[in-house]
XYZ file of C-alpha atoms in Angstrom:
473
model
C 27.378 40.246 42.305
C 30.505 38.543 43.247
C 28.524 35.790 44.531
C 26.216 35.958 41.808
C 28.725 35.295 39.058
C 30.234 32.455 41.652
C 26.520 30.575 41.635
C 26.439 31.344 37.836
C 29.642 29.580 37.243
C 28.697 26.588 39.694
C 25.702 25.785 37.632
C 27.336 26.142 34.115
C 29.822 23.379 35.654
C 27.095 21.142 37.196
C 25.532 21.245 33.303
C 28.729 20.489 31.582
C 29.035 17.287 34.480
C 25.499 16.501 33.645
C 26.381 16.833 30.115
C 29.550 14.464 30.218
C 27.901 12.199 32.931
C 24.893 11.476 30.268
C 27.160 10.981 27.153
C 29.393 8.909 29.293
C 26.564 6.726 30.474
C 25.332 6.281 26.173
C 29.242 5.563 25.383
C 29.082 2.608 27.911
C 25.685 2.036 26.857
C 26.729 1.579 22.679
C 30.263 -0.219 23.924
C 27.779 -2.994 25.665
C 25.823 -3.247 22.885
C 27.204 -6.180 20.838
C 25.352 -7.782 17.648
C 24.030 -11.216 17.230
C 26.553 -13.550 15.346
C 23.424 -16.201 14.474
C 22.735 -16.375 10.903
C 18.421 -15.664 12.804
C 20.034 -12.725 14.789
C 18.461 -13.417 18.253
C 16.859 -9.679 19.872
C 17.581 -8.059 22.946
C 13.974 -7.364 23.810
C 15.438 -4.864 26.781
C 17.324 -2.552 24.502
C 13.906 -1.455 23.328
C 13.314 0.387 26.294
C 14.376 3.513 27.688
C 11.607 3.946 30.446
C 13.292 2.219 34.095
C 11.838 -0.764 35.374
C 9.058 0.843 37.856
C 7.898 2.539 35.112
C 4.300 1.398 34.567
C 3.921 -0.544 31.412
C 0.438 1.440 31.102
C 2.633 4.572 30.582
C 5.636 3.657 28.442
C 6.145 4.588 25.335
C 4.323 3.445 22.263
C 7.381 1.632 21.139
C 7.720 0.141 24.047
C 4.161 -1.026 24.860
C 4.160 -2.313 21.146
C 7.260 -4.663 21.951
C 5.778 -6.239 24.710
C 3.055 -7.222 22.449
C 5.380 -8.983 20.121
C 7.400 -10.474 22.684
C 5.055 -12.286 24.039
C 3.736 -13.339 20.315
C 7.211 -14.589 19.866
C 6.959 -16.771 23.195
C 3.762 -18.328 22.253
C 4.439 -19.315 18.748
C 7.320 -20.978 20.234
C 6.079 -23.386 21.608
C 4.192 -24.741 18.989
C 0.441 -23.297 19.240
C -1.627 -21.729 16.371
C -2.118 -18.448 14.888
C -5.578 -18.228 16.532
C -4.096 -18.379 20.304
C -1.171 -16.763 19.691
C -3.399 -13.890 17.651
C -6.051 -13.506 21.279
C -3.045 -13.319 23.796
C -1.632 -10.396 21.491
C -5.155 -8.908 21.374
C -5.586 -8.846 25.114
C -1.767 -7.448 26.269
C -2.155 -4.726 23.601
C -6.000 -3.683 24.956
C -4.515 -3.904 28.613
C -2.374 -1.555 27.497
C -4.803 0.693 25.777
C -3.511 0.133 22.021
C -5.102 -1.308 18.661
C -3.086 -4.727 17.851
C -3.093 -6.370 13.943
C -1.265 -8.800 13.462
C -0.145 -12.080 10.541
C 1.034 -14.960 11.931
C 2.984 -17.509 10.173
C 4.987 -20.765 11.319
C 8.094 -19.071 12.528
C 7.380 -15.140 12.183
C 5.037 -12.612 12.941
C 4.339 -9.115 11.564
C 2.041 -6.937 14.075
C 1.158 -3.298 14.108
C 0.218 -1.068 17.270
C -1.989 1.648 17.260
C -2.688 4.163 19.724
C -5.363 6.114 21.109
C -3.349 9.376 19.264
C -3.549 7.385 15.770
C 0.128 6.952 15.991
C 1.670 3.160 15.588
C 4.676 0.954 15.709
C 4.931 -1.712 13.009
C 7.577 -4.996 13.492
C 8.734 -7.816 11.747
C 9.766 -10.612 13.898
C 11.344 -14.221 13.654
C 11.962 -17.584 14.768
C 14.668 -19.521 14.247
C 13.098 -22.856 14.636
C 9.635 -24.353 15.551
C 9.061 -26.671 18.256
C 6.356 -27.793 20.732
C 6.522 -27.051 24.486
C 2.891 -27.227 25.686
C 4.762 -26.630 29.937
C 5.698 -23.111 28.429
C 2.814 -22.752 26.580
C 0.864 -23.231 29.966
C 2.644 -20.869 31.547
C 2.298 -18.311 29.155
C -1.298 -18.381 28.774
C -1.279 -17.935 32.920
C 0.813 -14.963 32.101
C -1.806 -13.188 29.281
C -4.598 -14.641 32.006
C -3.220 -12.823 35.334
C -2.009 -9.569 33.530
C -5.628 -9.036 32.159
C -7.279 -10.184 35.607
C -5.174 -7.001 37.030
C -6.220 -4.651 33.700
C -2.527 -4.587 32.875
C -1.349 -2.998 35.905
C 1.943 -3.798 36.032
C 5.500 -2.198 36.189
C 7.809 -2.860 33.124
C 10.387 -4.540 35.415
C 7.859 -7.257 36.446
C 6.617 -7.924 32.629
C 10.453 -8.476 31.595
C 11.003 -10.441 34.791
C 8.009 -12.727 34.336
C 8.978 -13.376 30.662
C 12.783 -13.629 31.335
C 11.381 -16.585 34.124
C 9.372 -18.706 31.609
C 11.715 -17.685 28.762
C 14.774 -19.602 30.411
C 12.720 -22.500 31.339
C 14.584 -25.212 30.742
C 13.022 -28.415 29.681
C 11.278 -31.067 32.033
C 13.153 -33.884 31.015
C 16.556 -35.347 29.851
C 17.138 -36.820 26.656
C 16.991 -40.396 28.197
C 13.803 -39.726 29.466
C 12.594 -38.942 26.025
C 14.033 -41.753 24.994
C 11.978 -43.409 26.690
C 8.525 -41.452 26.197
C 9.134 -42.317 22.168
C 9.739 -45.775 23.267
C 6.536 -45.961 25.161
C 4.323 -44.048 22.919
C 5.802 -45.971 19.845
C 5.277 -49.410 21.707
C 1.472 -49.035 22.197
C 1.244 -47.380 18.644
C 2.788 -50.536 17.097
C -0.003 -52.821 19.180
C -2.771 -50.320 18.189
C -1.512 -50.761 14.337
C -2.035 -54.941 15.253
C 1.414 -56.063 16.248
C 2.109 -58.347 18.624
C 4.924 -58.868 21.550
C 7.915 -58.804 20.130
C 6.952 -55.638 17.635
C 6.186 -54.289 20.681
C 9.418 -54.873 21.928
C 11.730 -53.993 19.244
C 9.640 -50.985 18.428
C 10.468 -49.311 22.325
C 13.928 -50.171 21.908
C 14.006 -48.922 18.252
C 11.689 -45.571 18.902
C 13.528 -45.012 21.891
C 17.614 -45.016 20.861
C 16.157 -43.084 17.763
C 14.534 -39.912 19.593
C 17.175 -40.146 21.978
C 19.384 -39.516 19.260
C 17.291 -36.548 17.727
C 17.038 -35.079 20.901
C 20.594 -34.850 21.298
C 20.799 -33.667 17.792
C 18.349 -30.471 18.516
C 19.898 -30.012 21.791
C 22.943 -28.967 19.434
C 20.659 -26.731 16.869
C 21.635 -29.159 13.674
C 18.779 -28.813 11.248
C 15.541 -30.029 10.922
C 16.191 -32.601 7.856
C 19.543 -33.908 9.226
C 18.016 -35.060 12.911
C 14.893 -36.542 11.344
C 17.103 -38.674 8.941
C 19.631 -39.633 11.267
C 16.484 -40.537 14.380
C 14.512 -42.117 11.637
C 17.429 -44.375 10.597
C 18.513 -45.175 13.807
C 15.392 -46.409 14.828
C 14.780 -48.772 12.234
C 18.236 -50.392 12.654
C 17.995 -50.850 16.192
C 14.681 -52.348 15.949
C 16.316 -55.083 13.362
C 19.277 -55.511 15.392
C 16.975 -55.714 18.976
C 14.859 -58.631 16.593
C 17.735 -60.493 15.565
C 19.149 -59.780 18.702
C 15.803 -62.095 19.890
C 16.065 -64.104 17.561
C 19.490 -65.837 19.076
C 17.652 -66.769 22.412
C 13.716 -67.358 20.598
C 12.849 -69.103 17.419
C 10.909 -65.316 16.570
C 9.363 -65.514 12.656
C 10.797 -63.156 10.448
C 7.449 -62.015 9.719
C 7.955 -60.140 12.984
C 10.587 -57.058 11.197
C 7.650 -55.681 9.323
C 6.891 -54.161 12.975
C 10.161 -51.581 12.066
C 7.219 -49.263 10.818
C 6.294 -48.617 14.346
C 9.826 -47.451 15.561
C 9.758 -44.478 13.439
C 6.414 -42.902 14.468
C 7.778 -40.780 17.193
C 8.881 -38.417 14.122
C 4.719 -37.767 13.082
C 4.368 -34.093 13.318
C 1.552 -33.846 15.616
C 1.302 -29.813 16.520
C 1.866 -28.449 12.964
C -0.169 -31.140 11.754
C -3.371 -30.379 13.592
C -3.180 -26.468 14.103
C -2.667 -26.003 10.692
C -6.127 -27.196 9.966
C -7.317 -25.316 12.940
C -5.608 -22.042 11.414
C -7.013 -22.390 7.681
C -10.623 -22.953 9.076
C -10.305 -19.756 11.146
C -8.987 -18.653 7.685
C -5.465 -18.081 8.983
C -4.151 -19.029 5.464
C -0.474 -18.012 5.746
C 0.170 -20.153 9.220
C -2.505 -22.676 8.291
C -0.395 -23.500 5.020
C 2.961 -23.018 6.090
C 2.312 -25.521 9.197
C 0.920 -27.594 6.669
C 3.966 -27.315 4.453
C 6.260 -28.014 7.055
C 3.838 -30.972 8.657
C 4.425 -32.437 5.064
C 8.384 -31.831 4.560
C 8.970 -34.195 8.291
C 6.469 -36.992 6.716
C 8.056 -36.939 3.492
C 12.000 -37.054 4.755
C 10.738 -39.645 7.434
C 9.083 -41.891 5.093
C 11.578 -41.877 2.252
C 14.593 -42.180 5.109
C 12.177 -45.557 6.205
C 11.528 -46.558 2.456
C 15.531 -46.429 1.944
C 16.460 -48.454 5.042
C 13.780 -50.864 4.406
C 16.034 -51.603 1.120
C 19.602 -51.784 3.096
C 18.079 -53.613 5.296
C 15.888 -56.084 2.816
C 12.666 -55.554 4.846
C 8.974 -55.288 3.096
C 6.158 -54.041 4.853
C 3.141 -56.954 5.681
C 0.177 -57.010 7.664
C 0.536 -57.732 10.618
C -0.393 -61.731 12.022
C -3.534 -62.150 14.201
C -2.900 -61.629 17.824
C -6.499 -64.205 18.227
C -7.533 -61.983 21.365
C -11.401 -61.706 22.950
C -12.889 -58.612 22.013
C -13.046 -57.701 25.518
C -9.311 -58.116 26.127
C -8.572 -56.643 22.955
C -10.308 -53.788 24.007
C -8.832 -53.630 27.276
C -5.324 -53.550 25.781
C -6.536 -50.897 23.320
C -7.438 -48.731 26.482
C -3.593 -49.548 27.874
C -1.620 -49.046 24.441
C -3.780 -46.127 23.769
C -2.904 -44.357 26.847
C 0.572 -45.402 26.667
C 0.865 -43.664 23.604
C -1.020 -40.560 23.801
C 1.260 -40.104 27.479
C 4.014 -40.599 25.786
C 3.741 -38.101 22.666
C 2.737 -35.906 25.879
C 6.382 -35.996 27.608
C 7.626 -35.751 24.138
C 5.922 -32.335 23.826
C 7.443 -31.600 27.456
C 4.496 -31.237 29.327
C 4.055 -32.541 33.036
C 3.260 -35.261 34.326
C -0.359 -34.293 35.368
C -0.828 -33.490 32.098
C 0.710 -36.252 30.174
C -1.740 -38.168 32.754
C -4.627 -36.186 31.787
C -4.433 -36.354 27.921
C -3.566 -40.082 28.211
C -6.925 -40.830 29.635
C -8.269 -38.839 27.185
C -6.720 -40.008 24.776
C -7.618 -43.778 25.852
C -11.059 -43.366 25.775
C -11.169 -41.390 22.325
C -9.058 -43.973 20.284
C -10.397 -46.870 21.483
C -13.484 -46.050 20.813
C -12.105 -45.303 16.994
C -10.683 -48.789 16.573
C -13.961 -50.145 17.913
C -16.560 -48.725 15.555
C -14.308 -49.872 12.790
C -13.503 -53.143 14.084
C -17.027 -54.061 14.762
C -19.426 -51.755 12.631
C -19.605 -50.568 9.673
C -18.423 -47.251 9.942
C -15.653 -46.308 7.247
C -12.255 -45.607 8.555
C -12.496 -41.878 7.998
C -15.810 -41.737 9.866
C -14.513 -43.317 12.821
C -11.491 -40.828 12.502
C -14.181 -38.108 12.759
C -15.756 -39.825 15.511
C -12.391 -40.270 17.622
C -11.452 -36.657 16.794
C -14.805 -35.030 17.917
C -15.119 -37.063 21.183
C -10.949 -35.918 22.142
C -11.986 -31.928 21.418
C -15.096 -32.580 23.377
C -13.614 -34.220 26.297
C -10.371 -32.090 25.860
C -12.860 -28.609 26.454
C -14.254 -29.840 29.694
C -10.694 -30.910 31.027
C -9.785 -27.184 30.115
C -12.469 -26.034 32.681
C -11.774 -28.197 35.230
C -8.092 -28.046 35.499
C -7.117 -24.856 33.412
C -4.442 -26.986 31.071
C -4.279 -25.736 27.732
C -6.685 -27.311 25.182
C -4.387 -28.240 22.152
C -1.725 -29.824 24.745
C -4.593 -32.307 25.608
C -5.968 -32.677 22.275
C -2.517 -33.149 19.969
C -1.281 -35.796 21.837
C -4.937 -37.416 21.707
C -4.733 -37.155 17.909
C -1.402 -38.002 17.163
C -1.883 -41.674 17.751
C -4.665 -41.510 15.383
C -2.403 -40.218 12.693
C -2.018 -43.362 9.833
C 1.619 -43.296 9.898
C 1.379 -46.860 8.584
C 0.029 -45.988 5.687
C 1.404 -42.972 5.026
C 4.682 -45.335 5.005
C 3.162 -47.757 2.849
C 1.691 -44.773 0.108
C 5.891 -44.197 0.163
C 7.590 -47.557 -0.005
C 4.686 -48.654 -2.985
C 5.826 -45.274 -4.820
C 9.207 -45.729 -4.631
C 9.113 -49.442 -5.869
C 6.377 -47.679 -8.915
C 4.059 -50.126 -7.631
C 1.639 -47.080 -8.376
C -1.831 -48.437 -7.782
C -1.066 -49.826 -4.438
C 0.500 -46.395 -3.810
C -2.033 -44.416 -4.761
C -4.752 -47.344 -3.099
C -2.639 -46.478 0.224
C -2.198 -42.314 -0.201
C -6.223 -42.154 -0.816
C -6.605 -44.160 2.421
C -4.198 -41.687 4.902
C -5.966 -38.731 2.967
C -9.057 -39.167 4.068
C -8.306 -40.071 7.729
C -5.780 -37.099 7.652
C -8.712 -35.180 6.115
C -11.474 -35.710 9.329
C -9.063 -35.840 12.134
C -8.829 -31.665 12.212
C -12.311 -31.531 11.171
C -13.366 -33.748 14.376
C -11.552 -31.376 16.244
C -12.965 -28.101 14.479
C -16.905 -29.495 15.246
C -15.938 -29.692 18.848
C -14.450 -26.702 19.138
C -17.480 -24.697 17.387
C -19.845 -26.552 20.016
C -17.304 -25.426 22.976
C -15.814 -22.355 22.407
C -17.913 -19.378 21.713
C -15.155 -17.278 21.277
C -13.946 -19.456 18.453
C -16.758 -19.961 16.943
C -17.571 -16.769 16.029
C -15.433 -15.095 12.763
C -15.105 -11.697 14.406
């Protein structure tokens, strides 16, 4: 009895120990927990979880299983891809992990619900803070959905949060300088493509280039959205008048050459929320299609009235351009260069790699040339030809997919992008603002209709290429 009441006594103290041990352990727990002081409070996707890290993500808990779905939502709509991809990678984590996934997408925030196999489900509301376009992280995210279905979801909580926490703190390929001088490059062969000559050329790499340099270091510092595309936008323009008069000291240069300033402010064109929203309202994603669409139209507005303002200070009016007088054959052989100069650089400026920058140059290349030439030397309309361009960059963009894996939309954006009629989108704003309405209207109707066909060129290829896309269901 004696020792009896002894062993009694030694267990009622090991459960008080247990007892203080676990509340101590939830004490530290809460005193670690701190809240998010950003005005978009950032998440701490691991204080979701209770389950350790060898826990099998096929047996956590609903809750759990349901946040890994929406974390890796989050991840891919950050870098910049549409509601469609970011809606299948959702789909297949949550059917790996034997749950029921519905979800709406929008620009910066998604709402999803899990279901499982009980009937039971775990609803959130997530958010962004910002948008942007990162088509290196994108590629390594859709490797991530790719390998975790390829092993039916078979892995351990502690490698899912260590995979994510990898490609999460990515940091990006290149320095500001260097995309400096991707906008310089890309903006370079744009201005040639739009008919300028050398020294537009010139003064629109030096222009583009000191103005996304300064954007970049403007994001790099979270300001706003508005504020860096006004101050890159203005920047650009009055380095490319400075760089012409700069010139103009050594080289009798025609003034006629400033009306190339157009071309330094085309690295701003809003390439990914451009095209995907199209993609997203034919798939009848209406909420992401139209809020991409929205915000695709806020950058082209601020960057064309920032331009239209300038052009005032600085006393400058938009002209065609002068007659280079080239063969067609060594037009078209520039066209090739430019073209791929361009489309490689709006490809660093989305941070992807070098392979494929390289990839969706050529691309690229082949696609717009073949634009400019139907409209230089047939009959096809403008818009047409934008169809034609569009349809031939999805097409050639699918089989590059098959062959080398890289994500479709980080080959086709960058393809499209230098189809975009900045110029006259410009020229629909400067007109406006001087009430010089018909010409303004004459020049809106025009970058309509290309703006129009360039997703729809895209949409036809992807129908013809992608049976899962084609189908509604």
């Amino acid at each position: 009895n004696f020792k009896g009441m002894i062993f009694n006594q030694s267990l009622g103290t090991m459960k008080v120990n247990s007892k203080e041990s676990k509340n101590e352990r939830v004490n530290q727990l809460h005193h670690q927990h701190t809240l998010s002081h950003h005005h978009h409070m950032r998440i701490r996707w691991q204080e979701f979880f209770t389950s350790d890290n060898i826990t099998p993500a096929k047996n956590a808990t609903l809750a759990e299983r349901s946040v890994i779905v929406g974390h890796i939502g989050m991840m891919l709509l950050s870098c910049g891809t549409g509601a469609w991809r970011v809606r299948s990678a959702m789909n297949t984590i949550a059917r790996c992990l034997d749950m029921t996934c519905s979800t709406d997408i929008g620009l910066v925030s998604i709402e999803y619900t899990c279901v499982d196999a009980d009937g039971k489900s775990y609803t959130q509301a997530l958010s962004l803070p910002s948008t942007g376009v990162n088509t290196t992280k994108l590629d390594r995210m859709e490797n991530f959905v790719s390998q975790f279905k390829k092993d039916n979801g078979n892995w351990t909580i502690g490698q899912i949060h260590n995979r994510l926490e990898e490609i999460s703190t990515m940091k990006s390929q290149y320095a500001p300088w260097q995309v400096g001088l991707a906008a310089g490059l890309a903006c370079a062969g744009f201005i040639f493509l739009l008919g300028g000559g050398i020294f537009e050329v010139i003064c629109a790499f030096l222009g583009a280039g000191c103005g996304n340099y300064i954007r970049r270091k403007m994001i790099d510092r979270h300001l706003t959205i508005l504020a860096n595309i006004t101050v890159a936008v203005a920047v650009a323009c009055a380095v490319y008048v400075g760089s012409f008069y700069l010139i103009r000291l050594f080289y009798p240069v025609s003034l006629h050459h400033l009306d190339g300033y157009i071309g330094a402010m085309l690295f701003v064109i809003p390439g990914f929320p451009f095209i995907t929203s199209g993609l997203d309202i034919s798939k009848l994603d209406m909420r992401s299609g139209l809020e991409r669409m929205a915000y695709a139209i806020m950058i082209i507005v601020v960057a064309t009235a920032v331009g239209w303002v300038m052009a005032l200070i600085l006393n400058l009016h938009p002209q065609n351009f002068e007659k280079l007088g080239l063969t067609p054959l060594v037009l078209t052989v520039l066209r090739l260069v430019a073209s791929f100069c361009g489309v490689f650089g709006f490809s660093i400026m989305f941070n992807s790699r070098i392979p494929m920058a390289t990839v969706a140059g050529i691309s690229g290349a082949i696609a717009n040339t073949l634009r400019l030439s139907l409209v230089d030397w047939s009959n096809v309309p403008p818009a047409v030809a934008a169809f034609i361009g569009a349809f031939v960059a999805g097409m050639l963009a699918s089989i590059i997919r098959r062959k080398t894996g890289f994500p479709r939309i980080a080959i086709t954006v960058p393809s499209i992008v230098i189809m975009v009629p900045g110029l006259y989108m410009y020229r629909a704003m400067f007109n406006l603002g001087l009430t010089s309405l018909n010409a303004g209207a004459l020049w809106m109707v025009q970058a309509l209709m290309i703006v129009i066909c360039l997703p729809l060129g895209l949409i036809a290829a992807r129908i013809l290429m992608d049976k899962d896309w084609r189908h509604a269901g």
